[in-house]
Short mmCIF file of C-alpha atoms in Angstrom, two decimals:
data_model
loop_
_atom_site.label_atom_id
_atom_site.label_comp_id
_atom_site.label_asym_id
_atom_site.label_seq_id
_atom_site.Cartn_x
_atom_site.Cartn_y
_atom_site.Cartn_z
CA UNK A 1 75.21 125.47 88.63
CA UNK A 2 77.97 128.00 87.84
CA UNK A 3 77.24 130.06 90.80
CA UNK A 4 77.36 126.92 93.30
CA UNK A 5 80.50 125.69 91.62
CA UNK A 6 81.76 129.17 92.37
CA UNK A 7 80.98 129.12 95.99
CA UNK A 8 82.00 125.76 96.47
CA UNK A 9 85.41 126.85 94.87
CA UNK A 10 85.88 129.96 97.30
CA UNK A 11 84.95 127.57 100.26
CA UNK A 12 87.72 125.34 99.62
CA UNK A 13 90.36 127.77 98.81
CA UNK A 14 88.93 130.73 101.50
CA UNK A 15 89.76 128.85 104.25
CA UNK A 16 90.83 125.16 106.14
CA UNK A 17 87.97 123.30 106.36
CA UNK A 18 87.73 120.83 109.41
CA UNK A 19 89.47 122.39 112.00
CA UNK A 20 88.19 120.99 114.76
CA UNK A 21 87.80 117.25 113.49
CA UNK A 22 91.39 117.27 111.91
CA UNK A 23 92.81 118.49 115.42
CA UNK A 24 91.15 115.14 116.80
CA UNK A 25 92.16 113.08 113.96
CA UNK A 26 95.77 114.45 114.67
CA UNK A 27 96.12 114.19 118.48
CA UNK A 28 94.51 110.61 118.44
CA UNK A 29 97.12 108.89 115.80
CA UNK A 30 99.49 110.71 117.36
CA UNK A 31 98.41 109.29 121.10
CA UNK A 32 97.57 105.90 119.46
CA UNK A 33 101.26 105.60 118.08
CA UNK A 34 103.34 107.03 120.91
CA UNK A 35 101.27 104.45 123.34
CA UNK A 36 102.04 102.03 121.48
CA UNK A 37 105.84 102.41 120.96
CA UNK A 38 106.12 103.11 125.07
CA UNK A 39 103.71 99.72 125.57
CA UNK A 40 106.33 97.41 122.93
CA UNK A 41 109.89 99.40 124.75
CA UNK A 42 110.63 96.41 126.14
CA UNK A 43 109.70 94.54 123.40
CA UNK A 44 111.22 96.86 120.25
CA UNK A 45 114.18 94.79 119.54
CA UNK A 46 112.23 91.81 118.67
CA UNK A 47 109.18 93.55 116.81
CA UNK A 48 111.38 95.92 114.48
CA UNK A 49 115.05 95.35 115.35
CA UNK A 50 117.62 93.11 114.98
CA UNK A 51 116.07 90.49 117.31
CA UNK A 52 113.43 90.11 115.26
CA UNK A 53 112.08 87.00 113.68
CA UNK A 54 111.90 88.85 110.54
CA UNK A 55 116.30 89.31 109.46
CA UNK A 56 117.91 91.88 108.12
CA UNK A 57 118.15 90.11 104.81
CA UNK A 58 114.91 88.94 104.47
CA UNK A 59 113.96 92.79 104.75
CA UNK A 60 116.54 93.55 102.65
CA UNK A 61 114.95 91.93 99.69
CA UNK A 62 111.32 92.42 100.38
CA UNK A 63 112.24 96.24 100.58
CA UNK A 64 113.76 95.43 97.23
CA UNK A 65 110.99 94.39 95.61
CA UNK A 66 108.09 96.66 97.04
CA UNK A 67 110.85 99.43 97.15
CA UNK A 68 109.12 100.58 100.28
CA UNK A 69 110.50 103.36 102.57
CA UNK A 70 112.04 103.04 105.87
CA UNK A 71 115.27 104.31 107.21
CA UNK A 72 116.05 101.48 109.45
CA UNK A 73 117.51 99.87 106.47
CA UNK A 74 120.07 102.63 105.66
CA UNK A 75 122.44 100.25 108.63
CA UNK A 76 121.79 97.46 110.67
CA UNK A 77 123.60 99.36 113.74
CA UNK A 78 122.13 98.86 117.03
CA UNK A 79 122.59 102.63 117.66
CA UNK A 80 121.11 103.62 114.79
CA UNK A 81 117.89 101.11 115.64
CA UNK A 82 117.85 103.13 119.09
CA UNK A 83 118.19 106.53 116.93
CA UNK A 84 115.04 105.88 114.50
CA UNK A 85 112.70 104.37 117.43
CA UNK A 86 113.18 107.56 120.01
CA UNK A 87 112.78 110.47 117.32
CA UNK A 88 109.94 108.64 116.52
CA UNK A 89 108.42 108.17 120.13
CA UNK A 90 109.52 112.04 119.99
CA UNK A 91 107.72 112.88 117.03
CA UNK A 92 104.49 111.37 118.09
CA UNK A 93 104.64 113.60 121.33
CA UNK A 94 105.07 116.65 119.69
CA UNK A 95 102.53 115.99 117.06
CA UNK A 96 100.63 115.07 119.74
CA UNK A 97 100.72 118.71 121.48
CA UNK A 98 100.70 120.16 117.65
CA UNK A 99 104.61 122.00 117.93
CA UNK A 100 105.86 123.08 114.77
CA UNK A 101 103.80 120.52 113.59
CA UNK A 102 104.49 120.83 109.76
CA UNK A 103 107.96 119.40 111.15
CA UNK A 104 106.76 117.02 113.01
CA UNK A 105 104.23 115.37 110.78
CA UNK A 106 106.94 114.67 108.52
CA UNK A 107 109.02 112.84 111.25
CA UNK A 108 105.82 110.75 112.38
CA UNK A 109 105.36 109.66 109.00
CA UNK A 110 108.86 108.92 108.63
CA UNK A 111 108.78 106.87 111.66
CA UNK A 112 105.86 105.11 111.54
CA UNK A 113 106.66 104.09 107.90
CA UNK A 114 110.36 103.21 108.65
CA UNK A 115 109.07 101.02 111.76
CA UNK A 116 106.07 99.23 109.87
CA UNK A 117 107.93 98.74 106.61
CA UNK A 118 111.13 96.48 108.44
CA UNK A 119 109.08 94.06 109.71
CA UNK A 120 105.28 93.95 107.82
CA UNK A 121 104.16 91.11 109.32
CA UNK A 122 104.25 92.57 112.69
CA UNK A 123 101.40 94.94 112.61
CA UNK A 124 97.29 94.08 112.06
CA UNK A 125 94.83 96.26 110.67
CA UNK A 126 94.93 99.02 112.73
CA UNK A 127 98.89 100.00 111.76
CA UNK A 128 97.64 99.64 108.20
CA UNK A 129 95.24 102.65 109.07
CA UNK A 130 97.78 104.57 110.99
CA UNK A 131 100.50 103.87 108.07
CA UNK A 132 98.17 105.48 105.96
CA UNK A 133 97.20 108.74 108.42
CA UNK A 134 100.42 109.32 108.54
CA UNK A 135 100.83 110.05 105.14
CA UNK A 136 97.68 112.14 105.12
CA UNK A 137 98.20 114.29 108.26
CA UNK A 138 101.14 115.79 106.34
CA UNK A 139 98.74 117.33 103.86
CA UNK A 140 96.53 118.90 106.45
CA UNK A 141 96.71 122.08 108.30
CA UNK A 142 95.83 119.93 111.62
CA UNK A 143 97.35 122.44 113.73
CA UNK A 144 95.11 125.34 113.52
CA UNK A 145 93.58 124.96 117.08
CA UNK A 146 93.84 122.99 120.24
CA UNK A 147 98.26 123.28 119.62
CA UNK A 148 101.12 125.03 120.68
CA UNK A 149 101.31 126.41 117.37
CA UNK A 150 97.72 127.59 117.52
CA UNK A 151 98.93 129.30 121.11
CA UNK A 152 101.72 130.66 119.57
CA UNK A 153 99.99 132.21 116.87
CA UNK A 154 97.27 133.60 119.12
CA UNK A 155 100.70 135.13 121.23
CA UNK A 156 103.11 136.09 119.11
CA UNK A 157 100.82 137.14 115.89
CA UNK A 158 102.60 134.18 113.78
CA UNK A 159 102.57 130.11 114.14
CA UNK A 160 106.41 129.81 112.41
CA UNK A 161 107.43 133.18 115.00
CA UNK A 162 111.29 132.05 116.62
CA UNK A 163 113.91 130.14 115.63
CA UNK A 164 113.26 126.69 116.49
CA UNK A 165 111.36 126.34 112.82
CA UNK A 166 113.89 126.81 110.83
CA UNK A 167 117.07 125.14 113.03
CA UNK A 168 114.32 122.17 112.22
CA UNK A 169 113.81 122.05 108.90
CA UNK A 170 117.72 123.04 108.68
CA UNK A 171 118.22 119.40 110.41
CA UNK A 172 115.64 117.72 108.21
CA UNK A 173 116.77 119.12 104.92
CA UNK A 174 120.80 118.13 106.39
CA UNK A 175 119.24 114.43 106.34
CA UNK A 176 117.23 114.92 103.50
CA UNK A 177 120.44 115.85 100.92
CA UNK A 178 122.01 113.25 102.45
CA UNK A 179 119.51 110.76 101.53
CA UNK A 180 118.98 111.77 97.92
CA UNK A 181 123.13 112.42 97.54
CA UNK A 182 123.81 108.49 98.62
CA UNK A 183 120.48 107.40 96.51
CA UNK A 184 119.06 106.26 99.83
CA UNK A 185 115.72 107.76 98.83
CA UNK A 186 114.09 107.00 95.72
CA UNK A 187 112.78 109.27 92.56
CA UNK A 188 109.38 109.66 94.26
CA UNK A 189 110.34 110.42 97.65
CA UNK A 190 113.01 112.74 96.39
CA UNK A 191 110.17 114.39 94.83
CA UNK A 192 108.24 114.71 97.89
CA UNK A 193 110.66 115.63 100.27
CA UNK A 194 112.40 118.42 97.75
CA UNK A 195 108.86 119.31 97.28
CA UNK A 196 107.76 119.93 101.53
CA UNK A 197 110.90 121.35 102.34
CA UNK A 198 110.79 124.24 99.17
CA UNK A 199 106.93 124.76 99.87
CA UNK A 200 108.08 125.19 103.69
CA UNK A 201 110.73 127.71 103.01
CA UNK A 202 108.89 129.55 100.89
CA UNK A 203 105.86 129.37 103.45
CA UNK A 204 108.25 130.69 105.99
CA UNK A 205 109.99 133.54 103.73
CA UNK A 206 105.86 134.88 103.43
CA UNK A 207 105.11 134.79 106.62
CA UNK A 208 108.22 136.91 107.65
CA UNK A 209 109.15 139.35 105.27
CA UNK A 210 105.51 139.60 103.62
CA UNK A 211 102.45 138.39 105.92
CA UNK A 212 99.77 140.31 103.88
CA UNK A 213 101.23 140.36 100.64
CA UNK A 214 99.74 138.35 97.79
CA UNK A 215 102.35 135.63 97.70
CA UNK A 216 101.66 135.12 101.28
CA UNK A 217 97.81 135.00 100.19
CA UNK A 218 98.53 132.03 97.23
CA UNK A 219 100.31 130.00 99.47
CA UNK A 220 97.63 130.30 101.74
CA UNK A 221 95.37 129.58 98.97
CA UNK A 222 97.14 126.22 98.42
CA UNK A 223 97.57 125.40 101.87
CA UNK A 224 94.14 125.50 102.26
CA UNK A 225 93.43 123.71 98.93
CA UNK A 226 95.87 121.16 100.17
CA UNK A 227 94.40 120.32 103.38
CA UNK A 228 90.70 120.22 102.49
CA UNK A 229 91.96 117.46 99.93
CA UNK A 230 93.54 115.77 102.53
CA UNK A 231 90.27 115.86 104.72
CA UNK A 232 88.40 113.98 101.63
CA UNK A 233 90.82 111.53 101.22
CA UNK A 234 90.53 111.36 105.09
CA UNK A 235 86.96 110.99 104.70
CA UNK A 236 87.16 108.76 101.95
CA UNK A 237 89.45 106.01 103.15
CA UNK A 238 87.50 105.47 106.24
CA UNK A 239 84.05 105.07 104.25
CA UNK A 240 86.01 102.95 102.42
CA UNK A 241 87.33 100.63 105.21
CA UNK A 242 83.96 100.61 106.38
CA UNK A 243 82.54 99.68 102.80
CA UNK A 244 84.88 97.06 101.99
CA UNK A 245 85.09 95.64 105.74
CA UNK A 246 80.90 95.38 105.43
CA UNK A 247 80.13 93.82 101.73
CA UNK A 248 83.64 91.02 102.63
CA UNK A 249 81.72 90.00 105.39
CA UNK A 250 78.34 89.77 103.83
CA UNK A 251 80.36 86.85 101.93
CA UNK A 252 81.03 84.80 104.58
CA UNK A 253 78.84 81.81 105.75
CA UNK A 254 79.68 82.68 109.73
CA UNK A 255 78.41 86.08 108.82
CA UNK A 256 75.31 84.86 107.14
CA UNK A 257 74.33 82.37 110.02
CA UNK A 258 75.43 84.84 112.76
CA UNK A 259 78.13 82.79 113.80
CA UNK A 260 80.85 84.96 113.02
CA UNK A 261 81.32 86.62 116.73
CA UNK A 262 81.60 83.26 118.96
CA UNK A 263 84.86 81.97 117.51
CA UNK A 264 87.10 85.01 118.16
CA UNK A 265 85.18 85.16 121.38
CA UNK A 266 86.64 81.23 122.75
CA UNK A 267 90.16 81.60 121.59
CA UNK A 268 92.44 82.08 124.05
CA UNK A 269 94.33 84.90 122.06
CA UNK A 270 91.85 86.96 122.14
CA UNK A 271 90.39 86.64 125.70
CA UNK A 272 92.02 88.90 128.17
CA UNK A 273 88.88 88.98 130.07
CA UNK A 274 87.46 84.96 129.64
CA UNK A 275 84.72 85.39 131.83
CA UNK A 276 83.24 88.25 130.10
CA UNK A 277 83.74 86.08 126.78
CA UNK A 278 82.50 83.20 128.28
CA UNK A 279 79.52 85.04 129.72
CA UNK A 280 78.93 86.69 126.11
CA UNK A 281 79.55 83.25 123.73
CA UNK A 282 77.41 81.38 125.91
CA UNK A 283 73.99 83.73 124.47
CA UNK A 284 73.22 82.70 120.93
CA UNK A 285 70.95 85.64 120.97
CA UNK A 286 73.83 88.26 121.92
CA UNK A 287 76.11 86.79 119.26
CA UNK A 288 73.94 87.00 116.43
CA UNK A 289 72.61 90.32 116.97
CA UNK A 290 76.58 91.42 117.62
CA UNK A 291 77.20 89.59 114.30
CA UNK A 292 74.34 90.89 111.93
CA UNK A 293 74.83 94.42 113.75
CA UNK A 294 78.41 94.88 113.00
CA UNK A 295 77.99 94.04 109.43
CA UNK A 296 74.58 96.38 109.26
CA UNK A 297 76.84 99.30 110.68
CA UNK A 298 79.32 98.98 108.75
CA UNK A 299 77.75 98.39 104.88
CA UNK A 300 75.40 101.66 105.70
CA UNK A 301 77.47 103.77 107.50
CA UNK A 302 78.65 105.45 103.79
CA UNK A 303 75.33 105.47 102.86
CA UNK A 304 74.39 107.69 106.05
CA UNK A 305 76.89 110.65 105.65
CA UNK A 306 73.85 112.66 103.71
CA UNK A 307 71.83 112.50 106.79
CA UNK A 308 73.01 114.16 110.17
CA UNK A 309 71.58 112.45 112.13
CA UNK A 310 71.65 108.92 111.48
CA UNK A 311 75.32 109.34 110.75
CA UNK A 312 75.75 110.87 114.33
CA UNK A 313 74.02 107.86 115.70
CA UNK A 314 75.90 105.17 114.01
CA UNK A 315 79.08 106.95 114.67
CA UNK A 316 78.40 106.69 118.34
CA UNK A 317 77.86 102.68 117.50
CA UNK A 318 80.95 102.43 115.79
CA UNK A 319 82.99 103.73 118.58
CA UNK A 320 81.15 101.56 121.05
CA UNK A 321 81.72 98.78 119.12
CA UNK A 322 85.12 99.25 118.61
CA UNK A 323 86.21 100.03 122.61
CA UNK A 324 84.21 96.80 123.12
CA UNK A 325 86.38 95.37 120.55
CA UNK A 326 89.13 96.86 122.89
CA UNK A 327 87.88 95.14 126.04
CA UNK A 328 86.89 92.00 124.56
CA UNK A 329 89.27 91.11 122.30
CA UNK A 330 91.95 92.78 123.58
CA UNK A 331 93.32 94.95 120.58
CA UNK A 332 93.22 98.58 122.23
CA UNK A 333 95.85 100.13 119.58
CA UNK A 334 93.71 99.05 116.62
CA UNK A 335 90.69 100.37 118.75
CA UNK A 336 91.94 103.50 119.00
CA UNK A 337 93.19 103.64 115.67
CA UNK A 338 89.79 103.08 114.33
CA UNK A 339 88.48 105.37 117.04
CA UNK A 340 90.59 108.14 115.50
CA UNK A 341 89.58 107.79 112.17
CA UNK A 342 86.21 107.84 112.79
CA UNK A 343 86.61 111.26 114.75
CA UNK A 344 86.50 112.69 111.08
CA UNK A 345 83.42 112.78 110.93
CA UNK A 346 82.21 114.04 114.69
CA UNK A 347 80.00 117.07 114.51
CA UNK A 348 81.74 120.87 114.78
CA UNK A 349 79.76 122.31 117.81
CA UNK A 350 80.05 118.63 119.62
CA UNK A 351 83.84 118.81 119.20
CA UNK A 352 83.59 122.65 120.40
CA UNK A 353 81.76 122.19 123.54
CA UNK A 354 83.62 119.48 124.39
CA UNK A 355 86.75 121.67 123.84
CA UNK A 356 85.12 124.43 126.12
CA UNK A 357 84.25 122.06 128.77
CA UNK A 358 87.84 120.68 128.88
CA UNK A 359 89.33 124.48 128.91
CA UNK A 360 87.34 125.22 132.02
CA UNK A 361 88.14 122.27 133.76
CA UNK A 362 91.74 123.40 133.38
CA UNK A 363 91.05 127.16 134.50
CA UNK A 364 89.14 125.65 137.57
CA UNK A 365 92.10 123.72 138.75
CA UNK A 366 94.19 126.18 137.99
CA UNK A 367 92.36 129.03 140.16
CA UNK A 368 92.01 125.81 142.99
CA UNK A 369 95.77 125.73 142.96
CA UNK A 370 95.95 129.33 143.56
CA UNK A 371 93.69 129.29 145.96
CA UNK A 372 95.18 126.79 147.97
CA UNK A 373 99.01 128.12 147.56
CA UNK A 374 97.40 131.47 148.79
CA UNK A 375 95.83 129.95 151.93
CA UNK A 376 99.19 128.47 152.90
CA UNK A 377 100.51 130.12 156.11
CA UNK A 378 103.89 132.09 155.26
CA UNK A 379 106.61 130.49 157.73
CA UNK A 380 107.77 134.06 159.59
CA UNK A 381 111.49 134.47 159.28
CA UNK A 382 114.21 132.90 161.67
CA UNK A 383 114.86 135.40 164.66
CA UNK A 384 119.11 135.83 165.48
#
């Protein structure tokens, strides 16, 4: 017992665990949010702004009460609307190509919380799981491949190497004093702001001046102690979605009949292909198995994650079920939400081959392009 407690310790503090599957889990809430904010642009004014059916003052004193964060509420400018909503359409790109992404996870959370929390009753259950990611990506080292940070650390010998890290955190800690002078932010998220940018600087102060020293190797130490607690909560939170999502359903009579399916499936709402639904509702057979095999899934799926294998195979379910809950029912962003949670769990060497294949797709274009810009005939020059 002692000596597996000791090499379970030295696993989680020796290095990140997860690489691979918190890359994915990155990238997709990051895609998921930034196509979402370009698909509601037109629309942004009335879902979170001052067009919206839910005021100013009615978020005002629901903020009051929950003391929820969001810095939409620090003025009810238009310009300052159109401020918040591009950094964070920015922020979810960059996060999305991992650059400086310690930086940038902290601006997706703050965006996607200050969005969410001014109007609550916007959102479904997918931005409930991407309000919550974005609080746990900030724990994780989710950059360490498939980034630019991972490229510039392969480059340059360093993933904090120029000076666009610090001019960064310079701006964020500018707002960040501001917010905690004018009592804009509150005890805990003082806390935890004081608390990322210190950790950063002295992260960045390491890596410069003392890359293999032993302070350099502690905050490594916690880094990686950090993130592989972020990964179980990670883990956690989606079993537990699952789990609670499965045993609520077992409670209902349309879910004991095998009902459930066929009322969802003949609203109008949720038809955006009604011949498909009409083609599906009208098979009693199709909507019960749909019915008892969604709520099978999802109560064992926890159950499965000390077996390879069947958890592989019910992942792949899960994901089928929920892009057919995209087509279907037409809710892609809480698809893909879902979707990107689940990646969690997606084997290591899947997730690797799938990372070669992609890399040598993009070499073979590459060397196509060259070929064909070599095979171009050189126009000969202009005679006097």
């Amino acid at each position: 017992m002692r000596r597996t407690l000791a090499q379970a310790a030295a696993k989680a503090t020796g290095q990140a665990l997860g690489p691979y599957q918190s890359a994915v889990v990155r990238i997709g809430f990051a895609a998921t949010w930034l196509f979402f904010l370009l698909r509601e642009f037109p629309n942004r004014h009335e879902l979170y702004g001052p067009d919206g059916p839910w005021s100013w003052d009615l978020a005002e004193r629901l903020i009051a009460s929950n003391h929820a964060f969001t810095v939409l509420m620090w003025s009810d400018s238009a310009l300052w609307f159109e401020t918040v909503y591009a950094l964070s359409l920015l922020a979810s790109a960059l996060l999305l190509l991992g650059w400086r992404t310690r930086a940038t996870s902290v601006l997706f959370m703050v965006g996607v919380l200050s969005l969410q929390n001014r109007s609550v009753f916007m959102g479904d259950g997918g931005d409930n799981v991407i309000h919550l990611m974005a609080v746990y990506l900030v724990l994780t080292r989710c950059a360490r491949v498939w980034s630019l940070d991972a490229r510039r650390a392969r480059l340059r010998g360093s993933a904090s190497a120029g000076a666009a890290g610090p001019l960064l955190w310079a701006a964020l800690g500018a707002v960040f004093v501001y917010g905690a002078a004018s009592g804009r932010f509150g005890a805990l998220w003082t806390a935890a702001f004081a608390t990322l940018w210190a950790g950063t600087a002295l992260w960045w102060l390491a890596d410069r001046y003392e890359p293999e020293g032993e302070r350099r190797a502690t905050l490594d130490v916690l880094a990686n102690l950090l993130h592989n607690a972020g990964m179980l909560v990670i883990t956690a939170e989606v079993c537990l979605i699952y789990a609670t999502a499965g045993w609520y359903k077992i409670q209902g009579s349309r879910w004991q009949d095998g009902t459930a399916l066929y009322y969802p499936l003949r609203l109008d709402y949720f038809t955006p292909w009604p011949w498909l639904s009409e083609l599906l509702a009208g098979s009693g057979a199709v909507v019960m198995l749909l019915t008892y095999g969604t709520v099978a899934v999802q109560v064992a799926f926890p159950f499965t994650l000390f077996n390879r294998r069947v958890k592989n195979v019910l992942l792949a379910v899960m994901m089928l079920e929920h892009a057919g809950i995209a087509v279907l029912l037409g809710l892609p962003f809480f698809s893909l939400a879902m979707i990107a949670a689940d990646a969690v769990f997606l084997p290591t060497g899947f997730l690797v081959w799938a990372g070669a294949r992609v890399a040598a797709v993009r070499v073979f274009r590459r060397r196509e392009a060259v070929v064909a810009a070599a095979a171009e005939p050189v126009a000969a020059p202009a005679g006097r």
